[in-house]
Amino acid sequence: MAVFASRYERKLPIDDTQALSCEITAVQEVAGHTEYLLRVWRGASNKDYWTVLRRYNDFDRLDKSLRVSGIELPLPRKRIFGNMRPEFVAERKQALQVYINAVLMNPILASSLPAKRFVDPESYSQSFHDHAVQNAMLCLRNDSTWSLGGTMGAIGWRLRKHYFKVTTKPPEKSHNKQLVKSGSQTHQSKHFAAGSSNGSGHSIDAGTLDPGSEVVAEWLEYGPDKFVDEKEIGGIMKSLMGLQHPHIEPVLLAAHTENGCLVIRKFHKHGTLKDVLCMAANPKNPFLSKYGNPKGRTALSMKQVATYGKQILEALIFLHSKGYAYGHLHAGNIVIVDDCVKLLDIENFLLGVPAFYRPFFMQHSKIHAIETIDVYCFGHVLFEMAMGYPLQESVVRQITECPEALKCLLESILSKEACKAGLPTLEQLLGHRFFTQYASTESAGAAANAEKPYFKLSLNAKELLKQAAIKSENRLRDEQKSVKNQKRIVRVQELMSSEEEKRKSKQKAHHRLLRGRTWAPYISRCRRRQAPPWNGNLRLQTC
């Protein structure tokens, strides 16, 4: 039984948002070259660590793969002669430590596959792309509407999410639009093909799409918070395909296997809100090149910030009222169509993948409930829309150059005091005076006339989602406790180090005082005899 248990543990999903820390602990010479021993651990505690051996050439290859981001990194230059001298090796070790710290402390670089593979090759050595292609083809092999095309590359931040082009099959081959199941219902995919959009809980028909519209298929593996059984996921996904809301992008098809889920939805050529704020020329470019070091940034007007913010809140309130959590709000999951917000990736909560802002709200024990997480993430999106750049910390220190109403709203969500005391609810945010003063009323009326919101979940599905939310909150609380304990340990160590430094300083001062008292009579006698002046080397020239 122990053998099977260990195999299962190795297959448990990894939380890719957990920070990886690295320390170069030793240097060794092997076959005429220098190897550096890296001690790596995941999360706050360094008790569970592993070691990796790397050469300078490995650091150099990592640096070349990260150059597409446009971020300057302090990689020490290569040296051919004298690179085995002990003093040079010691200097090189310190310089490489500074380099790897710079990589892992940057959230954009740290989330990239090259950085993950460098410090954790065992967990990230497999071919994620090949695995995604196999599962995506499995999901669509019996589908009569959609055909899988080529890959779109790493345009998103998730390592385990892959984007593919899709096309519609000829009309004569897409006559069957009912529920399709593969032969093996235990381990193979369950398919829900698209139906007509009549408000009865079916998906949008491919024929209703605009002729020039582009469609994308997104394959995503299950995450560590996937607590809904596979045989129950199909029914909930069917409900998600029937979801209609003016501020939520509809799902054209959703199919799942034992490994993850494939979702097909419309692709917006102008990109997401993140692309707009970063002034990305081509949303199909790699994630690192788009957001690593953007050539330009732009903020939205206060009217746009208030209007889009209000629409986001309305969509979140609608989902929570139906018993479904979102939990994945960030600028990359929002598109703007005709001055109207549409949320993407509503299936992420069901799949149990970690949130984009998880490393931030994991630092605050008061932020653990699903609605509170949506409120906190909304604060970050609001800040990024108003300022034009993302908040790089878990709390905001000082807010300037914005109206007083917006400043008050942001402080109620992102200030250190708010994160300690507790955040407002979504309903309370919607009633804030900032939206009353700045939000546009025209877009609200247009959205009301567009389509009637519809989302129906069975009582069993609501209960399953509720239990999944509770388990997800419990896992988050455990990690928050670990982070809090680690911070306490660090503070104690810093205090002990400070006390030790104070003790050493007092000892040095005491020794200097005793030394001065010892030589004082001799100095006085030399002065009385008009001896040459004291030369400061603790000896008398003539006495």
mmCIF file with all atom_site columns, C-alpha atoms in Angstrom, residues 87-203:
data_model
loop_
_atom_site.group_PDB
_atom_site.id
_atom_site.type_symbol
_atom_site.label_atom_id
_atom_site.label_alt_id
_atom_site.label_comp_id
_atom_site.label_asym_id
_atom_site.label_entity_id
_atom_site.label_seq_id
_atom_site.pdbx_PDB_ins_code
_atom_site.Cartn_x
_atom_site.Cartn_y
_atom_site.Cartn_z
_atom_site.occupancy
_atom_site.B_iso_or_equiv
_atom_site.pdbx_formal_charge
_atom_site.auth_seq_id
_atom_site.auth_comp_id
_atom_site.auth_asym_id
_atom_site.auth_atom_id
_atom_site.pdbx_PDB_model_num
ATOM 1   C CA . GLU A 1 87  ? 38.489  34.101 -4.794  1.00 0.00 ? 87  GLU A CA 1
ATOM 2   C CA . PHE A 1 88  ? 36.852  34.325 -8.241  1.00 0.00 ? 88  PHE A CA 1
ATOM 3   C CA . VAL A 1 89  ? 34.620  31.311 -7.539  1.00 0.00 ? 89  VAL A CA 1
ATOM 4   C CA . ALA A 1 90  ? 33.466  32.927 -4.284  1.00 0.00 ? 90  ALA A CA 1
ATOM 5   C CA . GLU A 1 91  ? 32.646  36.184 -6.082  1.00 0.00 ? 91  GLU A CA 1
ATOM 6   C CA . ARG A 1 92  ? 30.855  34.316 -8.872  1.00 0.00 ? 92  ARG A CA 1
ATOM 7   C CA . LYS A 1 93  ? 28.763  32.406 -6.326  1.00 0.00 ? 93  LYS A CA 1
ATOM 8   C CA . GLN A 1 94  ? 27.558  35.655 -4.731  1.00 0.00 ? 94  GLN A CA 1
ATOM 9   C CA . ALA A 1 95  ? 26.817  37.203 -8.129  1.00 0.00 ? 95  ALA A CA 1
ATOM 10  C CA . LEU A 1 96  ? 24.798  34.176 -9.265  1.00 0.00 ? 96  LEU A CA 1
ATOM 11  C CA . GLN A 1 97  ? 22.835  34.279 -6.001  1.00 0.00 ? 97  GLN A CA 1
ATOM 12  C CA . VAL A 1 98  ? 21.910  37.897 -6.745  1.00 0.00 ? 98  VAL A CA 1
ATOM 13  C CA . TYR A 1 99  ? 20.884  36.850 -10.255 1.00 0.00 ? 99  TYR A CA 1
ATOM 14  C CA . ILE A 1 100 ? 18.617  33.962 -9.275  1.00 0.00 ? 100 ILE A CA 1
ATOM 15  C CA . ASN A 1 101 ? 17.046  36.114 -6.547  1.00 0.00 ? 101 ASN A CA 1
ATOM 16  C CA . ALA A 1 102 ? 16.194  38.741 -9.165  1.00 0.00 ? 102 ALA A CA 1
ATOM 17  C CA . VAL A 1 103 ? 14.528  36.087 -11.333 1.00 0.00 ? 103 VAL A CA 1
ATOM 18  C CA . LEU A 1 104 ? 12.471  34.448 -8.588  1.00 0.00 ? 104 LEU A CA 1
ATOM 19  C CA . MET A 1 105 ? 11.405  37.740 -7.004  1.00 0.00 ? 105 MET A CA 1
ATOM 20  C CA . ASN A 1 106 ? 9.898   38.977 -10.273 1.00 0.00 ? 106 ASN A CA 1
ATOM 21  C CA . PRO A 1 107 ? 6.356   37.525 -10.546 1.00 0.00 ? 107 PRO A CA 1
ATOM 22  C CA . ILE A 1 108 ? 6.417   37.574 -14.357 1.00 0.00 ? 108 ILE A CA 1
ATOM 23  C CA . LEU A 1 109 ? 9.758   35.759 -14.648 1.00 0.00 ? 109 LEU A CA 1
ATOM 24  C CA . ALA A 1 110 ? 9.136   33.408 -11.723 1.00 0.00 ? 110 ALA A CA 1
ATOM 25  C CA . SER A 1 111 ? 5.935   32.107 -13.335 1.00 0.00 ? 111 SER A CA 1
ATOM 26  C CA . SER A 1 112 ? 7.680   31.273 -16.623 1.00 0.00 ? 112 SER A CA 1
ATOM 27  C CA . LEU A 1 113 ? 8.454   27.695 -17.591 1.00 0.00 ? 113 LEU A CA 1
ATOM 28  C CA . PRO A 1 114 ? 12.240  28.262 -18.051 1.00 0.00 ? 114 PRO A CA 1
ATOM 29  C CA . ALA A 1 115 ? 12.548  29.611 -14.501 1.00 0.00 ? 115 ALA A CA 1
ATOM 30  C CA . LYS A 1 116 ? 10.460  26.775 -13.047 1.00 0.00 ? 116 LYS A CA 1
ATOM 31  C CA . ARG A 1 117 ? 12.464  24.130 -14.877 1.00 0.00 ? 117 ARG A CA 1
ATOM 32  C CA . PHE A 1 118 ? 15.747  25.674 -13.765 1.00 0.00 ? 118 PHE A CA 1
ATOM 33  C CA . VAL A 1 119 ? 15.055  25.319 -10.033 1.00 0.00 ? 119 VAL A CA 1
ATOM 34  C CA . ASP A 1 120 ? 12.589  22.390 -10.105 1.00 0.00 ? 120 ASP A CA 1
ATOM 35  C CA . PRO A 1 121 ? 13.431  20.155 -13.081 1.00 0.00 ? 121 PRO A CA 1
ATOM 36  C CA . GLU A 1 122 ? 11.697  17.115 -11.605 1.00 0.00 ? 122 GLU A CA 1
ATOM 37  C CA . SER A 1 123 ? 8.268   18.782 -11.507 1.00 0.00 ? 123 SER A CA 1
ATOM 38  C CA . TYR A 1 124 ? 8.505   20.710 -14.771 1.00 0.00 ? 124 TYR A CA 1
ATOM 39  C CA . SER A 1 125 ? 10.584  18.523 -17.071 1.00 0.00 ? 125 SER A CA 1
ATOM 40  C CA . GLN A 1 126 ? 7.648   16.899 -18.889 1.00 0.00 ? 126 GLN A CA 1
ATOM 41  C CA . SER A 1 127 ? 6.252   18.238 -22.161 1.00 0.00 ? 127 SER A CA 1
ATOM 42  C CA . PHE A 1 128 ? 3.145   20.163 -21.114 1.00 0.00 ? 128 PHE A CA 1
ATOM 43  C CA . HIS A 1 129 ? 2.349   21.010 -24.731 1.00 0.00 ? 129 HIS A CA 1
ATOM 44  C CA . ASP A 1 130 ? 2.292   17.404 -25.956 1.00 0.00 ? 130 ASP A CA 1
ATOM 45  C CA . HIS A 1 131 ? 0.116   16.430 -23.012 1.00 0.00 ? 131 HIS A CA 1
ATOM 46  C CA . ALA A 1 132 ? -2.290  19.263 -23.832 1.00 0.00 ? 132 ALA A CA 1
ATOM 47  C CA . VAL A 1 133 ? -2.513  18.306 -27.518 1.00 0.00 ? 133 VAL A CA 1
ATOM 48  C CA . GLN A 1 134 ? -3.337  14.694 -26.684 1.00 0.00 ? 134 GLN A CA 1
ATOM 49  C CA . ASN A 1 135 ? -6.093  15.631 -24.248 1.00 0.00 ? 135 ASN A CA 1
ATOM 50  C CA . ALA A 1 136 ? -7.553  18.335 -26.499 1.00 0.00 ? 136 ALA A CA 1
ATOM 51  C CA . MET A 1 137 ? -7.787  15.875 -29.384 1.00 0.00 ? 137 MET A CA 1
ATOM 52  C CA . LEU A 1 138 ? -9.394  13.353 -27.052 1.00 0.00 ? 138 LEU A CA 1
ATOM 53  C CA . CYS A 1 139 ? -12.038 15.899 -26.050 1.00 0.00 ? 139 CYS A CA 1
ATOM 54  C CA . LEU A 1 140 ? -12.927 16.699 -29.667 1.00 0.00 ? 140 LEU A CA 1
ATOM 55  C CA . ARG A 1 141 ? -12.525 13.303 -31.334 1.00 0.00 ? 141 ARG A CA 1
ATOM 56  C CA . ASN A 1 142 ? -16.293 12.604 -31.320 1.00 0.00 ? 142 ASN A CA 1
ATOM 57  C CA . ASP A 1 143 ? -17.426 16.220 -31.611 1.00 0.00 ? 143 ASP A CA 1
ATOM 58  C CA . SER A 1 144 ? -19.327 17.042 -34.789 1.00 0.00 ? 144 SER A CA 1
ATOM 59  C CA . THR A 1 145 ? -18.911 20.825 -34.717 1.00 0.00 ? 145 THR A CA 1
ATOM 60  C CA . TRP A 1 146 ? -15.328 21.778 -33.887 1.00 0.00 ? 146 TRP A CA 1
ATOM 61  C CA . SER A 1 147 ? -11.953 20.774 -35.306 1.00 0.00 ? 147 SER A CA 1
ATOM 62  C CA . LEU A 1 148 ? -8.672  21.367 -33.449 1.00 0.00 ? 148 LEU A CA 1
ATOM 63  C CA . GLY A 1 149 ? -6.060  23.519 -35.196 1.00 0.00 ? 149 GLY A CA 1
ATOM 64  C CA . GLY A 1 150 ? -2.518  24.635 -34.431 1.00 0.00 ? 150 GLY A CA 1
ATOM 65  C CA . THR A 1 151 ? -1.181  25.977 -31.174 1.00 0.00 ? 151 THR A CA 1
ATOM 66  C CA . MET A 1 152 ? -1.217  29.707 -30.376 1.00 0.00 ? 152 MET A CA 1
ATOM 67  C CA . GLY A 1 153 ? 1.832   29.555 -28.124 1.00 0.00 ? 153 GLY A CA 1
ATOM 68  C CA . ALA A 1 154 ? 2.341   30.662 -24.529 1.00 0.00 ? 154 ALA A CA 1
ATOM 69  C CA . ILE A 1 155 ? 0.087   33.725 -24.644 1.00 0.00 ? 155 ILE A CA 1
ATOM 70  C CA . GLY A 1 156 ? -1.119  33.263 -21.050 1.00 0.00 ? 156 GLY A CA 1
ATOM 71  C CA . TRP A 1 157 ? 0.579   33.151 -17.654 1.00 0.00 ? 157 TRP A CA 1
ATOM 72  C CA . ARG A 1 158 ? -0.426  29.600 -16.689 1.00 0.00 ? 158 ARG A CA 1
ATOM 73  C CA . LEU A 1 159 ? 2.086   26.861 -17.485 1.00 0.00 ? 159 LEU A CA 1
ATOM 74  C CA . ARG A 1 160 ? -0.624  24.207 -17.684 1.00 0.00 ? 160 ARG A CA 1
ATOM 75  C CA . LYS A 1 161 ? -2.992  26.166 -19.917 1.00 0.00 ? 161 LYS A CA 1
ATOM 76  C CA . HIS A 1 162 ? -2.630  25.904 -23.687 1.00 0.00 ? 162 HIS A CA 1
ATOM 77  C CA . TYR A 1 163 ? -4.387  27.752 -26.479 1.00 0.00 ? 163 TYR A CA 1
ATOM 78  C CA . PHE A 1 164 ? -5.306  26.272 -29.863 1.00 0.00 ? 164 PHE A CA 1
ATOM 79  C CA . LYS A 1 165 ? -6.966  27.534 -32.982 1.00 0.00 ? 165 LYS A CA 1
ATOM 80  C CA . VAL A 1 166 ? -10.252 25.823 -33.826 1.00 0.00 ? 166 VAL A CA 1
ATOM 81  C CA . THR A 1 167 ? -12.424 25.774 -36.895 1.00 0.00 ? 167 THR A CA 1
ATOM 82  C CA . THR A 1 168 ? -15.971 24.642 -37.545 1.00 0.00 ? 168 THR A CA 1
ATOM 83  C CA . LYS A 1 169 ? -16.529 21.468 -39.500 1.00 0.00 ? 169 LYS A CA 1
ATOM 84  C CA . PRO A 1 170 ? -18.514 21.524 -42.753 1.00 0.00 ? 170 PRO A CA 1
ATOM 85  C CA . PRO A 1 171 ? -22.297 21.866 -42.222 1.00 0.00 ? 171 PRO A CA 1
ATOM 86  C CA . GLU A 1 172 ? -23.075 18.379 -43.442 1.00 0.00 ? 172 GLU A CA 1
ATOM 87  C CA . LYS A 1 173 ? -20.877 16.928 -40.691 1.00 0.00 ? 173 LYS A CA 1
ATOM 88  C CA . SER A 1 174 ? -22.323 19.000 -37.837 1.00 0.00 ? 174 SER A CA 1
ATOM 89  C CA . HIS A 1 175 ? -25.921 17.750 -37.835 1.00 0.00 ? 175 HIS A CA 1
ATOM 90  C CA . ASN A 1 176 ? -25.694 16.164 -34.372 1.00 0.00 ? 176 ASN A CA 1
ATOM 91  C CA . LYS A 1 177 ? -25.731 18.796 -31.645 1.00 0.00 ? 177 LYS A CA 1
ATOM 92  C CA . GLN A 1 178 ? -26.809 16.670 -28.748 1.00 0.00 ? 178 GLN A CA 1
ATOM 93  C CA . LEU A 1 179 ? -24.915 15.267 -25.813 1.00 0.00 ? 179 LEU A CA 1
ATOM 94  C CA . VAL A 1 180 ? -22.130 12.985 -27.001 1.00 0.00 ? 180 VAL A CA 1
ATOM 95  C CA . LYS A 1 181 ? -20.264 10.516 -24.822 1.00 0.00 ? 181 LYS A CA 1
ATOM 96  C CA . SER A 1 182 ? -17.172 8.553  -25.671 1.00 0.00 ? 182 SER A CA 1
ATOM 97  C CA . GLY A 1 183 ? -16.958 4.796  -25.365 1.00 0.00 ? 183 GLY A CA 1
ATOM 98  C CA . SER A 1 184 ? -15.272 4.652  -21.967 1.00 0.00 ? 184 SER A CA 1
ATOM 99  C CA . GLN A 1 185 ? -17.294 6.790  -19.563 1.00 0.00 ? 185 GLN A CA 1
ATOM 100 C CA . THR A 1 186 ? -14.945 6.145  -16.670 1.00 0.00 ? 186 THR A CA 1
ATOM 101 C CA . HIS A 1 187 ? -11.614 7.399  -17.943 1.00 0.00 ? 187 HIS A CA 1
ATOM 102 C CA . GLN A 1 188 ? -12.372 9.080  -21.276 1.00 0.00 ? 188 GLN A CA 1
ATOM 103 C CA . SER A 1 189 ? -13.856 12.457 -22.097 1.00 0.00 ? 189 SER A CA 1
ATOM 104 C CA . LYS A 1 190 ? -17.486 13.482 -21.662 1.00 0.00 ? 190 LYS A CA 1
ATOM 105 C CA . HIS A 1 191 ? -18.599 15.809 -24.420 1.00 0.00 ? 191 HIS A CA 1
ATOM 106 C CA . PHE A 1 192 ? -21.304 18.423 -24.410 1.00 0.00 ? 192 PHE A CA 1
ATOM 107 C CA . ALA A 1 193 ? -21.718 19.782 -27.900 1.00 0.00 ? 193 ALA A CA 1
ATOM 108 C CA . ALA A 1 194 ? -23.135 23.219 -28.620 1.00 0.00 ? 194 ALA A CA 1
ATOM 109 C CA . GLY A 1 195 ? -26.863 23.746 -28.951 1.00 0.00 ? 195 GLY A CA 1
ATOM 110 C CA . SER A 1 196 ? -29.041 26.720 -29.747 1.00 0.00 ? 196 SER A CA 1
ATOM 111 C CA . SER A 1 197 ? -29.000 29.790 -27.555 1.00 0.00 ? 197 SER A CA 1
ATOM 112 C CA . ASN A 1 198 ? -32.618 29.926 -26.429 1.00 0.00 ? 198 ASN A CA 1
ATOM 113 C CA . GLY A 1 199 ? -32.210 30.557 -22.712 1.00 0.00 ? 199 GLY A CA 1
ATOM 114 C CA . SER A 1 200 ? -32.879 26.938 -21.850 1.00 0.00 ? 200 SER A CA 1
ATOM 115 C CA . GLY A 1 201 ? -29.388 26.275 -20.609 1.00 0.00 ? 201 GLY A CA 1
ATOM 116 C CA . HIS A 1 202 ? -27.716 25.260 -23.890 1.00 0.00 ? 202 HIS A CA 1
ATOM 117 C CA . SER A 1 203 ? -24.639 26.718 -25.494 1.00 0.00 ? 203 SER A CA 1
#
